[in-house]
PDB file of C-alpha atoms in Angstrom:
ATOM      1  CA  MET H   1      28.101  24.749 -10.373  1.00 81.00           C
ATOM      2  CA  GLN H   2      27.399  23.889  -6.817  1.00 89.00           C
ATOM      3  CA  PHE H   3      23.972  24.758  -4.832  1.00 90.00           C
ATOM      4  CA  GLN H   4      25.710  26.221  -1.930  1.00 92.00           C
ATOM      5  CA  GLN H   5      27.472  28.616  -4.414  1.00 93.00           C
ATOM      6  CA  LEU H   6      23.852  29.375  -5.701  1.00 94.00           C
ATOM      7  CA  GLN H   7      22.390  29.743  -2.356  1.00 94.00           C
ATOM      8  CA  TYR H   8      25.224  32.748  -1.598  1.00 94.00           C
ATOM      9  CA  PHE H   9      24.559  34.210  -4.890  1.00 95.00           C
ATOM     10  CA  VAL H  10      20.870  35.304  -4.068  1.00 94.00           C
ATOM     11  CA  ALA H  11      21.722  36.288  -0.382  1.00 94.00           C
ATOM     12  CA  VAL H  12      24.208  38.447  -1.974  1.00 94.00           C
ATOM     13  CA  ALA H  13      21.944  39.806  -4.597  1.00 94.00           C
ATOM     14  CA  GLU H  14      19.199  40.260  -2.310  1.00 92.00           C
ATOM     15  CA  THR H  15      21.122  42.024   0.459  1.00 93.00           C
ATOM     16  CA  ARG H  16      23.670  44.226  -1.864  1.00 93.00           C
ATOM     17  CA  HIS H  17      26.412  43.060   1.198  1.00 92.00           C
ATOM     18  CA  PHE H  18      28.768  40.604   1.201  1.00 92.00           C
ATOM     19  CA  THR H  19      28.835  40.709   4.896  1.00 92.00           C
ATOM     20  CA  ARG H  20      25.230  40.725   5.433  1.00 93.00           C
ATOM     21  CA  ALA H  21      25.061  38.277   3.081  1.00 94.00           C
ATOM     22  CA  ALA H  22      27.349  36.021   5.132  1.00 94.00           C
ATOM     23  CA  GLU H  23      25.223  36.191   7.940  1.00 94.00           C
ATOM     24  CA  ARG H  24      22.563  35.273   6.740  1.00 93.00           C
ATOM     25  CA  VAL H  25      23.507  31.853   5.412  1.00 93.00           C
ATOM     26  CA  HIS H  26      25.861  31.745   8.397  1.00 93.00           C
ATOM     27  CA  VAL H  27      29.380  31.514   6.466  1.00 94.00           C
ATOM     28  CA  SER H  28      32.603  33.809   7.090  1.00 95.00           C
ATOM     29  CA  GLN H  29      32.783  36.682   4.650  1.00 94.00           C
ATOM     30  CA  PRO H  30      35.556  35.306   3.312  1.00 94.00           C
ATOM     31  CA  SER H  31      34.070  32.103   2.364  1.00 95.00           C
ATOM     32  CA  LEU H  32      31.078  33.607   0.858  1.00 94.00           C
ATOM     33  CA  SER H  33      33.155  36.085  -1.083  1.00 94.00           C
ATOM     34  CA  GLN H  34      35.507  32.844  -2.514  1.00 95.00           C
ATOM     35  CA  GLN H  35      32.616  30.873  -3.524  1.00 95.00           C
ATOM     36  CA  ILE H  36      31.100  34.002  -5.294  1.00 95.00           C
ATOM     37  CA  ARG H  37      34.320  34.290  -6.853  1.00 95.00           C
ATOM     38  CA  ALA H  38      34.604  30.295  -8.187  1.00 95.00           C
ATOM     39  CA  LEU H  39      30.903  30.776  -9.887  1.00 95.00           C
ATOM     40  CA  GLU H  40      31.942  33.667 -11.598  1.00 94.00           C
ATOM     41  CA  LYS H  41      34.909  31.908 -13.294  1.00 94.00           C
ATOM     42  CA  GLU H  42      33.341  28.567 -13.927  1.00 94.00           C
ATOM     43  CA  LEU H  43      30.559  30.821 -15.861  1.00 94.00           C
ATOM     44  CA  GLY H  44      32.519  32.874 -17.531  1.00 94.00           C
ATOM     45  CA  ALA H  45      31.125  36.304 -16.333  1.00 95.00           C
ATOM     46  CA  GLU H  46      31.270  38.397 -13.213  1.00 94.00           C
ATOM     47  CA  LEU H  47      27.840  38.604 -11.633  1.00 95.00           C
ATOM     48  CA  PHE H  48      28.105  41.820  -9.676  1.00 93.00           C
ATOM     49  CA  SER H  49      29.919  45.020  -9.885  1.00 91.00           C
ATOM     50  CA  ARG H  50      31.574  46.290  -7.022  1.00 84.00           C
ATOM     51  CA  ALA H  51      32.766  49.674  -7.581  1.00 78.00           C
ATOM     52  CA  ARG H  52      33.313  52.074  -4.711  1.00 73.00           C
ATOM     53  CA  GLY H  53      31.512  49.436  -2.263  1.00 71.00           C
ATOM     54  CA  ASN H  54      28.766  49.290  -3.808  1.00 85.00           C
ATOM     55  CA  ILE H  55      27.083  45.907  -4.612  1.00 89.00           C
ATOM     56  CA  ALA H  56      25.308  45.558  -7.713  1.00 93.00           C
ATOM     57  CA  LEU H  57      23.794  42.624 -10.515  1.00 94.00           C
ATOM     58  CA  THR H  58      25.587  42.907 -13.793  1.00 94.00           C
ATOM     59  CA  ASP H  59      23.862  41.790 -16.920  1.00 95.00           C
ATOM     60  CA  ALA H  60      24.925  37.988 -16.103  1.00 95.00           C
ATOM     61  CA  GLY H  61      23.821  38.288 -12.210  1.00 94.00           C
ATOM     62  CA  GLU H  62      20.167  39.896 -13.229  1.00 94.00           C
ATOM     63  CA  ALA H  63      19.941  36.695 -16.173  1.00 95.00           C
ATOM     64  CA  LEU H  64      21.276  34.471 -13.063  1.00 95.00           C
ATOM     65  CA  LEU H  65      18.785  35.641 -10.135  1.00 93.00           C
ATOM     66  CA  PRO H  66      15.680  34.409 -11.412  1.00 92.00           C
ATOM     67  CA  LEU H  67      17.294  31.071 -12.602  1.00 93.00           C
ATOM     68  CA  ALA H  68      19.044  30.214  -9.257  1.00 93.00           C
ATOM     69  CA  ARG H  69      16.236  31.667  -7.350  1.00 91.00           C
ATOM     70  CA  ARG H  70      13.609  28.849  -8.922  1.00 90.00           C
ATOM     71  CA  ILE H  71      16.507  26.074  -8.482  1.00 91.00           C
ATOM     72  CA  LEU H  72      16.619  26.818  -5.125  1.00 89.00           C
ATOM     73  CA  ALA H  73      13.174  26.413  -4.567  1.00 85.00           C
ATOM     74  CA  ASP H  74      12.638  23.608  -6.201  1.00 86.00           C
ATOM     75  CA  THR H  75      15.397  22.208  -4.174  1.00 86.00           C
ATOM     76  CA  ASP H  76      13.322  23.012  -1.000  1.00 81.00           C
ATOM     77  CA  THR H  77      10.313  21.685  -2.302  1.00 77.00           C
ATOM     78  CA  ALA H  78      12.212  18.488  -3.350  1.00 81.00           C
ATOM     79  CA  ARG H  79      13.750  18.226   0.150  1.00 80.00           C
ATOM     80  CA  ARG H  80       9.948  19.075   1.500  1.00 74.00           C
ATOM     81  CA  GLU H  81       8.302  16.217  -0.637  1.00 72.00           C
ATOM     82  CA  VAL H  82      11.164  13.757   0.337  1.00 80.00           C
ATOM     83  CA  GLN H  83      10.686  14.189   4.026  1.00 75.00           C
ATOM     84  CA  GLU H  84       6.568  14.340   3.687  1.00 70.00           C
ATOM     85  CA  LEU H  85       6.889  10.681   2.282  1.00 73.00           C
ATOM     86  CA  ALA H  86       9.963   9.527   4.735  1.00 75.00           C
ATOM     87  CA  GLN H  87       7.876  10.887   7.638  1.00 72.00           C
ATOM     88  CA  LEU H  88       4.492   9.020   6.476  1.00 84.00           C
ATOM     89  CA  ARG H  89       3.091  12.327   5.800  1.00 81.00           C
ATOM     90  CA  ARG H  90       2.045  11.627   2.365  1.00 81.00           C
ATOM     91  CA  GLY H  91       2.431   8.544  -0.411  1.00 83.00           C
ATOM     92  CA  ARG H  92       0.375   5.934  -1.641  1.00 87.00           C
ATOM     93  CA  ILE H  93       0.252   2.267  -0.986  1.00 91.00           C
ATOM     94  CA  ARG H  94      -0.805  -0.066  -4.244  1.00 92.00           C
ATOM     95  CA  LEU H  95      -2.736  -3.322  -2.087  1.00 96.00           C
ATOM     96  CA  GLY H  96      -4.001  -6.339  -3.395  1.00 95.00           C
ATOM     97  CA  ALA H  97      -6.502  -8.790  -1.674  1.00 93.00           C
ATOM     98  CA  THR H  98      -8.766 -11.436  -2.718  1.00 87.00           C
ATOM     99  CA  PRO H  99     -12.168 -10.265  -2.204  1.00 82.00           C
ATOM    100  CA  SER H 100     -13.239 -12.380   0.847  1.00 82.00           C
ATOM    101  CA  VAL H 101     -10.015 -10.947   2.702  1.00 85.00           C
ATOM    102  CA  CYS H 102     -11.296  -7.552   1.720  1.00 85.00           C
ATOM    103  CA  THR H 103     -14.734  -8.221   3.122  1.00 79.00           C
ATOM    104  CA  GLY H 104     -13.209 -10.333   6.418  1.00 75.00           C
ATOM    105  CA  LEU H 105      -9.651  -9.144   7.242  1.00 78.00           C
ATOM    106  CA  LEU H 106      -8.873  -5.642   5.728  1.00 87.00           C
ATOM    107  CA  PRO H 107     -11.505  -3.147   7.045  1.00 86.00           C
ATOM    108  CA  ASP H 108     -10.205  -2.792  10.860  1.00 87.00           C
ATOM    109  CA  VAL H 109      -6.395  -2.807  10.128  1.00 90.00           C
ATOM    110  CA  LEU H 110      -6.503  -0.422   7.228  1.00 92.00           C
ATOM    111  CA  ARG H 111      -8.977   2.167   9.429  1.00 93.00           C
ATOM    112  CA  ALA H 112      -5.833   1.649  11.972  1.00 92.00           C
ATOM    113  CA  PHE H 113      -3.757   2.416   9.233  1.00 93.00           C
ATOM    114  CA  HIS H 114      -5.756   5.524   8.214  1.00 93.00           C
ATOM    115  CA  ASP H 115      -6.057   6.897  11.594  1.00 93.00           C
ATOM    116  CA  LEU H 116      -2.220   7.209  11.954  1.00 90.00           C
ATOM    117  CA  HIS H 117      -1.560   8.306   8.920  1.00 90.00           C
ATOM    118  CA  PRO H 118      -4.452  10.136   6.839  1.00 92.00           C
ATOM    119  CA  GLY H 119      -2.197  11.400   3.832  1.00 89.00           C
ATOM    120  CA  ILE H 120      -1.226   7.806   2.726  1.00 89.00           C
ATOM    121  CA  GLU H 121      -3.500   6.946   0.137  1.00 91.00           C
ATOM    122  CA  LEU H 122      -4.686   3.521   0.014  1.00 94.00           C
ATOM    123  CA  LEU H 123      -5.585   2.032  -3.310  1.00 94.00           C
ATOM    124  CA  ILE H 124      -7.322  -1.581  -3.319  1.00 94.00           C
ATOM    125  CA  GLU H 125      -6.804  -4.047  -6.214  1.00 93.00           C
ATOM    126  CA  GLU H 126      -9.626  -6.905  -5.518  1.00 90.00           C
ATOM    127  CA  SER H 127      -8.740 -10.162  -7.516  1.00 87.00           C
ATOM    128  CA  GLY H 128      -8.119 -13.500  -7.131  1.00 85.00           C
ATOM    129  CA  SER H 129      -4.758 -14.898  -5.870  1.00 87.00           C
ATOM    130  CA  HIS H 130      -3.904 -15.879  -9.329  1.00 86.00           C
ATOM    131  CA  ASP H 131      -4.459 -11.793 -10.530  1.00 88.00           C
ATOM    132  CA  LEU H 132      -2.599 -10.369  -7.520  1.00 91.00           C
ATOM    133  CA  VAL H 133       0.306 -12.781  -7.996  1.00 89.00           C
ATOM    134  CA  ARG H 134       0.638 -11.695 -11.784  1.00 87.00           C
ATOM    135  CA  GLU H 135       0.079  -7.581 -11.069  1.00 89.00           C
ATOM    136  CA  LEU H 136       2.937  -7.844  -7.895  1.00 89.00           C
ATOM    137  CA  ALA H 137       5.278  -9.812 -10.638  1.00 84.00           C
ATOM    138  CA  ARG H 138       4.864  -6.896 -13.056  1.00 82.00           C
ATOM    139  CA  GLY H 139       5.143  -3.988 -10.300  1.00 85.00           C
ATOM    140  CA  ALA H 140       1.604  -2.940 -10.311  1.00 87.00           C
ATOM    141  CA  LEU H 141       1.380  -3.686  -6.638  1.00 91.00           C
ATOM    142  CA  ASP H 142       3.509  -3.091  -3.730  1.00 91.00           C
ATOM    143  CA  LEU H 143       1.885  -5.753  -1.549  1.00 95.00           C
ATOM    144  CA  ALA H 144      -0.724  -8.497  -1.473  1.00 95.00           C
ATOM    145  CA  LEU H 145      -2.986 -10.304   0.697  1.00 94.00           C
ATOM    146  CA  VAL H 146      -3.581 -14.347  -1.182  1.00 91.00           C
ATOM    147  CA  VAL H 147      -4.364 -17.426  -0.410  1.00 89.00           C
ATOM    148  CA  MET H 148      -1.364 -20.243   0.220  1.00 87.00           C
ATOM    149  CA  PRO H 149      -0.793 -21.936  -1.602  1.00 83.00           C
ATOM    150  CA  LEU H 150       0.194 -19.998  -4.677  1.00 79.00           C
ATOM    151  CA  PRO H 151      -1.359 -21.084  -7.725  1.00 67.00           C
ATOM    152  CA  THR H 152       1.875 -20.396  -9.674  1.00 69.00           C
ATOM    153  CA  PRO H 153       5.007 -20.547  -7.136  1.00 69.00           C
ATOM    154  CA  SER H 154       7.680 -17.845  -7.580  1.00 71.00           C
ATOM    155  CA  PRO H 155      10.814 -17.451  -6.429  1.00 72.00           C
ATOM    156  CA  ALA H 156      10.664 -13.671  -7.547  1.00 83.00           C
ATOM    157  CA  LEU H 157       7.860 -13.361  -4.849  1.00 88.00           C
ATOM    158  CA  THR H 158       8.611 -13.418  -0.900  1.00 91.00           C
ATOM    159  CA  THR H 159       5.538 -14.381   1.005  1.00 91.00           C
ATOM    160  CA  VAL H 160       4.938 -14.692   4.643  1.00 92.00           C
ATOM    161  CA  GLU H 161       2.053 -16.006   6.584  1.00 91.00           C
ATOM    162  CA  LEU H 162      -0.243 -14.247   8.696  1.00 89.00           C
ATOM    163  CA  LEU H 163      -2.863 -16.926   9.463  1.00 86.00           C
ATOM    164  CA  GLN H 164      -4.930 -19.833   8.696  1.00 88.00           C
ATOM    165  CA  GLU H 165      -8.604 -19.932   8.985  1.00 88.00           C
ATOM    166  CA  ASP H 166     -11.441 -22.124   8.974  1.00 91.00           C
ATOM    167  CA  LEU H 167     -14.309 -22.233   6.599  1.00 93.00           C
ATOM    168  CA  VAL H 168     -17.873 -22.816   7.542  1.00 94.00           C
ATOM    169  CA  VAL H 169     -20.943 -23.135   6.198  1.00 94.00           C
ATOM    170  CA  VAL H 170     -23.693 -20.237   6.042  1.00 93.00           C
ATOM    171  CA  SER H 171     -27.568 -20.371   4.927  1.00 92.00           C
ATOM    172  CA  ALA H 172     -30.354 -18.190   5.392  1.00 91.00           C
ATOM    173  CA  ALA H 173     -31.841 -18.115   9.133  1.00 87.00           C
ATOM    174  CA  ALA H 174     -35.221 -18.783   8.270  1.00 81.00           C
ATOM    175  CA  ALA H 175     -34.049 -22.164   6.552  1.00 78.00           C
ATOM    176  CA  PRO H 176     -34.325 -25.567   8.786  1.00 74.00           C
ATOM    177  CA  ALA H 177     -30.957 -25.370  10.787  1.00 71.00           C
ATOM    178  CA  PRO H 178     -28.323 -27.978   9.166  1.00 68.00           C
ATOM    179  CA  ARG H 179     -26.827 -30.728  11.538  1.00 68.00           C
ATOM    180  CA  ARG H 180     -23.933 -29.461  13.324  1.00 77.00           C
ATOM    181  CA  PRO H 181     -20.969 -29.502  12.847  1.00 86.00           C
ATOM    182  CA  VAL H 182     -21.629 -30.592   9.013  1.00 89.00           C
ATOM    183  CA  ARG H 183     -19.235 -32.880   7.067  1.00 92.00           C
ATOM    184  CA  ILE H 184     -18.259 -32.422   3.417  1.00 92.00           C
ATOM    185  CA  ALA H 185     -19.862 -35.287   2.658  1.00 93.00           C
ATOM    186  CA  ASP H 186     -23.266 -33.661   4.036  1.00 91.00           C
ATOM    187  CA  LEU H 187     -22.848 -31.403   1.147  1.00 92.00           C
ATOM    188  CA  GLU H 188     -23.793 -33.809  -1.416  1.00 92.00           C
ATOM    189  CA  GLY H 189     -27.068 -33.143  -2.809  1.00 87.00           C
ATOM    190  CA  GLU H 190     -27.113 -29.784  -0.750  1.00 90.00           C
ATOM    191  CA  ARG H 191     -27.858 -26.262  -2.981  1.00 92.00           C
ATOM    192  CA  LEU H 192     -24.678 -24.911  -3.411  1.00 94.00           C
ATOM    193  CA  VAL H 193     -24.142 -21.121  -4.209  1.00 94.00           C
ATOM    194  CA  MET H 194     -20.587 -20.838  -5.626  1.00 94.00           C
ATOM    195  CA  PHE H 195     -18.348 -18.081  -6.430  1.00 91.00           C
ATOM    196  CA  ARG H 196     -17.058 -17.502  -9.858  1.00 87.00           C
ATOM    197  CA  HIS H 197     -14.147 -19.066 -11.812  1.00 86.00           C
ATOM    198  CA  GLY H 198     -10.683 -17.701 -10.697  1.00 79.00           C
ATOM    199  CA  TYR H 199     -12.004 -17.285  -6.607  1.00 83.00           C
ATOM    200  CA  ASP H 200      -9.720 -19.450  -4.418  1.00 83.00           C
ATOM    201  CA  LEU H 201     -13.125 -20.803  -2.189  1.00 88.00           C
ATOM    202  CA  ARG H 202     -14.417 -22.075  -5.661  1.00 91.00           C
ATOM    203  CA  GLU H 203     -11.474 -24.044  -6.206  1.00 89.00           C
ATOM    204  CA  LEU H 204     -10.998 -25.125  -2.493  1.00 90.00           C
ATOM    205  CA  THR H 205     -14.483 -26.470  -1.711  1.00 93.00           C
ATOM    206  CA  VAL H 206     -15.191 -28.182  -5.235  1.00 94.00           C
ATOM    207  CA  ALA H 207     -11.662 -29.591  -4.784  1.00 93.00           C
ATOM    208  CA  ALA H 208     -12.943 -30.812  -1.032  1.00 93.00           C
ATOM    209  CA  CYS H 209     -16.112 -32.046  -2.278  1.00 94.00           C
ATOM    210  CA  ARG H 210     -14.234 -34.161  -5.000  1.00 95.00           C
ATOM    211  CA  ALA H 211     -12.518 -35.718  -2.532  1.00 94.00           C
ATOM    212  CA  GLU H 212     -15.185 -37.224  -0.961  1.00 93.00           C
ATOM    213  CA  GLY H 213     -16.403 -38.774  -4.281  1.00 95.00           C
ATOM    214  CA  PHE H 214     -19.214 -36.191  -5.456  1.00 96.00           C
ATOM    215  CA  GLU H 215     -19.772 -33.107  -7.643  1.00 95.00           C
ATOM    216  CA  PRO H 216     -21.300 -30.301  -5.928  1.00 94.00           C
ATOM    217  CA  SER H 217     -24.155 -29.130  -7.438  1.00 93.00           C
ATOM    218  CA  PHE H 218     -24.964 -25.386  -8.126  1.00 94.00           C
ATOM    219  CA  THR H 219     -27.855 -23.657  -7.746  1.00 94.00           C
ATOM    220  CA  VAL H 220     -26.364 -19.937  -8.306  1.00 93.00           C
ATOM    221  CA  GLU H 221     -22.819 -19.296  -9.479  1.00 91.00           C
ATOM    222  CA  GLY H 222     -20.704 -16.470 -10.471  1.00 87.00           C
ATOM    223  CA  GLY H 223     -21.075 -14.076  -7.841  1.00 84.00           C
ATOM    224  CA  GLU H 224     -18.619 -12.382  -5.711  1.00 85.00           C
ATOM    225  CA  MET H 225     -18.539 -12.497  -2.072  1.00 87.00           C
ATOM    226  CA  ASP H 226     -21.462 -10.059  -1.387  1.00 87.00           C
ATOM    227  CA  ALA H 227     -23.354 -11.156  -4.150  1.00 91.00           C
ATOM    228  CA  VAL H 228     -23.053 -14.988  -2.794  1.00 92.00           C
ATOM    229  CA  LEU H 229     -24.137 -13.725   1.040  1.00 92.00           C
ATOM    230  CA  GLY H 230     -26.723 -12.275  -0.688  1.00 92.00           C
ATOM    231  CA  PHE H 231     -28.195 -14.946  -2.550  1.00 94.00           C
ATOM    232  CA  VAL H 232     -28.094 -17.283   0.707  1.00 94.00           C
ATOM    233  CA  ARG H 233     -29.957 -14.849   2.939  1.00 92.00           C
ATOM    234  CA  ALA H 234     -32.610 -15.223  -0.373  1.00 92.00           C
ATOM    235  CA  GLY H 235     -33.314 -18.783   0.330  1.00 92.00           C
ATOM    236  CA  LEU H 236     -31.312 -20.127  -2.782  1.00 94.00           C
ATOM    237  CA  GLY H 237     -28.915 -22.761  -0.929  1.00 92.00           C
ATOM    238  CA  VAL H 238     -25.815 -22.650   1.467  1.00 93.00           C
ATOM    239  CA  ALA H 239     -22.037 -21.367   0.893  1.00 94.00           C
ATOM    240  CA  VAL H 240     -18.852 -22.373   2.122  1.00 94.00           C
ATOM    241  CA  VAL H 241     -16.989 -18.849   3.645  1.00 93.00           C
ATOM    242  CA  PRO H 242     -14.368 -17.623   5.334  1.00 91.00           C
ATOM    243  CA  ARG H 243     -15.429 -17.659   8.902  1.00 90.00           C
ATOM    244  CA  MET H 244     -14.190 -13.725   9.325  1.00 85.00           C
ATOM    245  CA  VAL H 245     -16.859 -13.202   6.579  1.00 87.00           C
ATOM    246  CA  ALA H 246     -19.456 -15.352   8.378  1.00 87.00           C
ATOM    247  CA  ALA H 247     -18.822 -13.014  11.722  1.00 84.00           C
ATOM    248  CA  ARG H 248     -19.209  -9.909   9.904  1.00 82.00           C
ATOM    249  CA  ALA H 249     -22.036 -11.244   7.782  1.00 79.00           C
ATOM    250  CA  GLY H 250     -25.029 -10.487  10.258  1.00 79.00           C
ATOM    251  CA  ARG H 251     -28.010 -12.235  12.272  1.00 81.00           C
ATOM    252  CA  ASP H 252     -29.980 -12.781   9.350  1.00 87.00           C
ATOM    253  CA  LEU H 253     -27.531 -15.748   8.056  1.00 91.00           C
ATOM    254  CA  ARG H 254     -26.771 -19.062  10.517  1.00 91.00           C
ATOM    255  CA  VAL H 255     -23.394 -19.929  10.755  1.00 91.00           C
ATOM    256  CA  THR H 256     -22.924 -23.608  11.275  1.00 91.00           C
ATOM    257  CA  ALA H 257     -19.060 -25.132  11.680  1.00 91.00           C
ATOM    258  CA  LEU H 258     -17.598 -28.027   9.107  1.00 92.00           C
ATOM    259  CA  ALA H 259     -16.740 -31.166  11.180  1.00 91.00           C
ATOM    260  CA  ARG H 260     -13.112 -32.115  11.688  1.00 89.00           C
ATOM    261  CA  PRO H 261     -10.523 -31.825  10.038  1.00 87.00           C
ATOM    262  CA  GLY H 262     -12.841 -29.404   8.309  1.00 87.00           C
ATOM    263  CA  LEU H 263     -11.229 -26.965   5.503  1.00 91.00           C
ATOM    264  CA  ARG H 264      -8.783 -24.307   6.267  1.00 90.00           C
ATOM    265  CA  ARG H 265      -6.751 -21.538   4.134  1.00 89.00           C
ATOM    266  CA  THR H 266      -3.827 -19.597   4.514  1.00 91.00           C
ATOM    267  CA  ILE H 267      -3.577 -16.193   3.837  1.00 92.00           C
ATOM    268  CA  ALA H 268       0.208 -14.481   3.342  1.00 93.00           C
ATOM    269  CA  LEU H 269       1.217 -11.391   2.341  1.00 93.00           C
ATOM    270  CA  ALA H 270       3.482 -11.021  -0.393  1.00 93.00           C
ATOM    271  CA  HIS H 271       5.980  -8.993  -2.372  1.00 92.00           C
ATOM    272  CA  ARG H 272       8.648  -9.101  -4.485  1.00 89.00           C
ATOM    273  CA  SER H 273      11.671 -10.112  -3.684  1.00 89.00           C
ATOM    274  CA  ASP H 274      13.940  -7.875  -5.852  1.00 84.00           C
ATOM    275  CA  VAL H 275      12.262  -4.820  -4.907  1.00 81.00           C
ATOM    276  CA  ALA H 276      11.823  -3.048  -1.582  1.00 81.00           C
ATOM    277  CA  PRO H 277       8.224  -2.400  -1.039  1.00 85.00           C
ATOM    278  CA  PRO H 278       7.953   2.002  -0.604  1.00 85.00           C
ATOM    279  CA  ARG H 279       8.077   3.337   3.018  1.00 85.00           C
ATOM    280  CA  ALA H 280       4.293   3.575   3.692  1.00 88.00           C
ATOM    281  CA  ALA H 281       3.965  -0.097   2.177  1.00 89.00           C
ATOM    282  CA  ARG H 282       6.611  -1.223   4.983  1.00 89.00           C
ATOM    283  CA  GLU H 283       4.495   0.435   7.689  1.00 89.00           C
ATOM    284  CA  LEU H 284       1.536  -1.331   6.731  1.00 93.00           C
ATOM    285  CA  GLN H 285       3.162  -4.699   6.055  1.00 91.00           C
ATOM    286  CA  ARG H 286       4.545  -4.024   9.459  1.00 89.00           C
ATOM    287  CA  MET H 287       1.256  -3.577  11.323  1.00 89.00           C
ATOM    288  CA  LEU H 288      -0.026  -6.487   9.565  1.00 89.00           C
ATOM    289  CA  LEU H 289       2.466  -8.626  10.374  1.00 87.00           C
ATOM    290  CA  ARG H 290       2.044  -7.443  13.872  1.00 83.00           C
ATOM    291  CA  SER H 291      -1.145  -7.998  14.686  1.00 75.00           C
ATOM    292  CA  ARG H 292      -1.482 -11.204  12.661  1.00 64.00           C
ATOM    293  CA  LEU H 293      -5.280 -10.660  12.282  1.00 48.00           C
ATOM    294  CA  ALA H 294      -6.123 -12.905  14.656  1.00 46.00           C
ATOM    295  CA  ALA H 295      -9.099 -15.087  13.851  1.00 44.00           C
ATOM    296  CA  PRO H 296     -12.439 -14.458  15.676  1.00 44.00           C
ATOM    297  CA  ALA H 297     -13.637 -17.474  18.221  1.00 41.00           C
ATOM    298  CA  GLU H 298     -15.433 -20.954  17.299  1.00 42.00           C
ATOM    299  CA  VAL H 299     -18.720 -20.438  15.920  1.00 39.00           C
TER     300      VAL H 299
END
């Protein structure tokens, strides 16, 4: 049974006339009649009574008509759904990002994407790079913005570098101004507000302090980005954060650069190597790669 045969059958059933039905579906009357006969042969039953030129549905035709209409309607719906997805009118993107990336990098790009494609649903998974890599590998995410190098290198993932970003020191605006620029060694004995375990920035900062020969001292630890910035504003200590986050932090925080060579991190866009991201995710990927998310000027 062919889709086209069902179209011809419904046209004849609704017009009760072979010639008018052929005109409706834009085929010749002999071709339409031939396809109807082929359908009847396949089903093993006549669908129309053709006595004295009057076209009427047989019992078999009456039984087939609602089913044929439903099949044609479902097919039209499927075509429309696929076209809308292909044309980015509908769809969903499951995007993973570290909390600092969500705060500093994504808002402007996601706003621009949403303005262009308001029908695309954006689902954001906020977590550390280790968790995001695991979610990508099991197919729970389409794309992820992660900090390089990956905690566990995976040949199953494709990564493309977006940018390298400086880290800076933030302190309460009301606190005494630190030396400019701050050396990592200057953080020895400094009260640090530290992120939770598994946070990329925690690992990077602690490793840098240990490379200078000391263990950092924490006054508060275990927070996410917004909590850490809030604790710094309250005067509980200083924190090392990405420059883009600091640029959005507001005037109640003082931003101080780290002395050369400083600390930098690399942000990359990752997806599974064996599965192409959905159409909408590929469009967001294109926007991210095109923009390269240029970092703000030196503070």
